[in-house]
CSV table of C-alpha atoms in Angstrom, one decimal:
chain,number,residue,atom,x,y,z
A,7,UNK,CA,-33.2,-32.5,69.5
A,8,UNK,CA,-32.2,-36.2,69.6
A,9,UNK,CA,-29.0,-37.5,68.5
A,10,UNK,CA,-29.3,-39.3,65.0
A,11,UNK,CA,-28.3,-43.0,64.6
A,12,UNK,CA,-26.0,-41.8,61.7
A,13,UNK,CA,-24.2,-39.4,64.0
A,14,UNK,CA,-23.9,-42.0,66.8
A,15,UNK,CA,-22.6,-44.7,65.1
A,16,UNK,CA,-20.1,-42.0,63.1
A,17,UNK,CA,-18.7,-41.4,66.4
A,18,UNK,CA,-18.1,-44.7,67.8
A,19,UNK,CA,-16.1,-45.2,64.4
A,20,UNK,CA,-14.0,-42.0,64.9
A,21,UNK,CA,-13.5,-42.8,68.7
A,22,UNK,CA,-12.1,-46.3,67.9
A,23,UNK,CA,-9.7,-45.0,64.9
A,24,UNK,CA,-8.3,-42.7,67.6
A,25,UNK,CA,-8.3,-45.8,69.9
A,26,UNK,CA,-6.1,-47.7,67.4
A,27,UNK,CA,-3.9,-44.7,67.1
A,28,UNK,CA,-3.1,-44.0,70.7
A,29,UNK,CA,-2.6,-47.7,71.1
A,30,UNK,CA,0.0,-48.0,68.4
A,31,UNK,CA,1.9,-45.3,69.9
A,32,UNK,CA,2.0,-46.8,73.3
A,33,UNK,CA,3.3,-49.8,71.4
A,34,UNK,CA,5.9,-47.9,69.5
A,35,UNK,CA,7.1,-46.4,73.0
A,36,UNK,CA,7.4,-49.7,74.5
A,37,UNK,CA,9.3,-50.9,71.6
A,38,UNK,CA,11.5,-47.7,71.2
A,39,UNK,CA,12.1,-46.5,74.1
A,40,UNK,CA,10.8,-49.1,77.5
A,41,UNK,CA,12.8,-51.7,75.4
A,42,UNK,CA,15.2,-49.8,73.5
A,43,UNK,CA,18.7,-51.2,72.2
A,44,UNK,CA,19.6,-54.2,74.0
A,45,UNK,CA,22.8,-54.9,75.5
A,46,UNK,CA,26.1,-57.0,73.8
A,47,UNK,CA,26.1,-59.4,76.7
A,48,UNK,CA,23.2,-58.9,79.2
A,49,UNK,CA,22.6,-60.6,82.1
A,50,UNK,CA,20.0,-62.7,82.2
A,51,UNK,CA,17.5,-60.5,84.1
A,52,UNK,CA,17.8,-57.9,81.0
A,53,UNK,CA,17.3,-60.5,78.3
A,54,UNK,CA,14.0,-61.5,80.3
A,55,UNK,CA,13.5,-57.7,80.6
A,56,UNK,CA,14.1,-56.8,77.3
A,57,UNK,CA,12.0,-59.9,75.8
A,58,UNK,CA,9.3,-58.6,77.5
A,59,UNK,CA,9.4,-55.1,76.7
A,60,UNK,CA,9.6,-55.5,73.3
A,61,UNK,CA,6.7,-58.7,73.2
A,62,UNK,CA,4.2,-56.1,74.1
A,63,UNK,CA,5.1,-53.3,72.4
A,64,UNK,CA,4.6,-55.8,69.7
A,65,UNK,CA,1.5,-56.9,70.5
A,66,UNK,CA,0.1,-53.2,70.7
A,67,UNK,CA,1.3,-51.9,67.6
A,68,UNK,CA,-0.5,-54.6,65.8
A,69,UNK,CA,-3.5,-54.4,67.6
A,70,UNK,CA,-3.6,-51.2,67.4
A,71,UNK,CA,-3.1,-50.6,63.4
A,72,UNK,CA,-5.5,-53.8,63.5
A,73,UNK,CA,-7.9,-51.3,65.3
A,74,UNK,CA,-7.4,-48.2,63.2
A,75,UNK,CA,-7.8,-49.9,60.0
A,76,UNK,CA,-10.5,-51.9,60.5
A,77,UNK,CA,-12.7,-48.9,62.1
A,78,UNK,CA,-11.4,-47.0,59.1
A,79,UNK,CA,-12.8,-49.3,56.7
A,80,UNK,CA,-16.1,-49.4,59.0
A,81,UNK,CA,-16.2,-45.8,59.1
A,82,UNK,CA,-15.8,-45.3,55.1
A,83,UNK,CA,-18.5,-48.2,54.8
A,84,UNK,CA,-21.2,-46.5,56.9
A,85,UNK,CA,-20.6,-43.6,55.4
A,86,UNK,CA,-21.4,-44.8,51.7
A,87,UNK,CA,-24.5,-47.0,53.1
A,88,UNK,CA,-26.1,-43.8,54.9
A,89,UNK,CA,-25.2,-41.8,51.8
A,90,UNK,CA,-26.7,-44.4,49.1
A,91,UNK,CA,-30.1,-44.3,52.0
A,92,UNK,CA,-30.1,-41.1,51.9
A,93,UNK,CA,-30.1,-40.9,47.6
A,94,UNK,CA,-32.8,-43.2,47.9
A,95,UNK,CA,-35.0,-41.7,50.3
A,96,UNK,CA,-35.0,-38.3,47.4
A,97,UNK,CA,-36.2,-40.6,44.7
């Protein structure tokens, strides 16, 4: 009744894609709609504001398609190596 090593590691792949995904939509909102349009002429204290807002929304819609793609790319490379194991182990 154990959990296989397959299974586990298929799940920390799939948790990580959604990780990537949730972070590139909290990215997206900070870039959207925290930051939104900036002003003509803003004071000073928007600029700053603004700059800031839209540095990390930035930051986490790269990270987080970073994060998605790479754990896709994991996730599609585990599941050819446990596939190709498991060919071998019928031979």
């Amino acid at each position: 009744m154990g959990v296989s090593f397959q299974n586990i590691l298929s799940k920390i792949c799939s948790s990580a894609i959604l990780a990537g995904v949730i972070l590139f939509f909290i990215g997206a909102y900070y870039c959207v709609i925290k930051a939104g349009i900036p002003y003509q002429d803003p004071p000073l204290e928007l600029q700053i504001e603004y700059a800031v807002n839209t540095g990390i929304g930035e930051i986490l819609v790269k990270n987080g398609i970073l994060i998605a793609f790479l754990s896709c790319i994991a996730h599609f490379v585990l599941r050819l190596i446990f596939k190709y194991c498991a060919t071998e182990k019928k031979l």
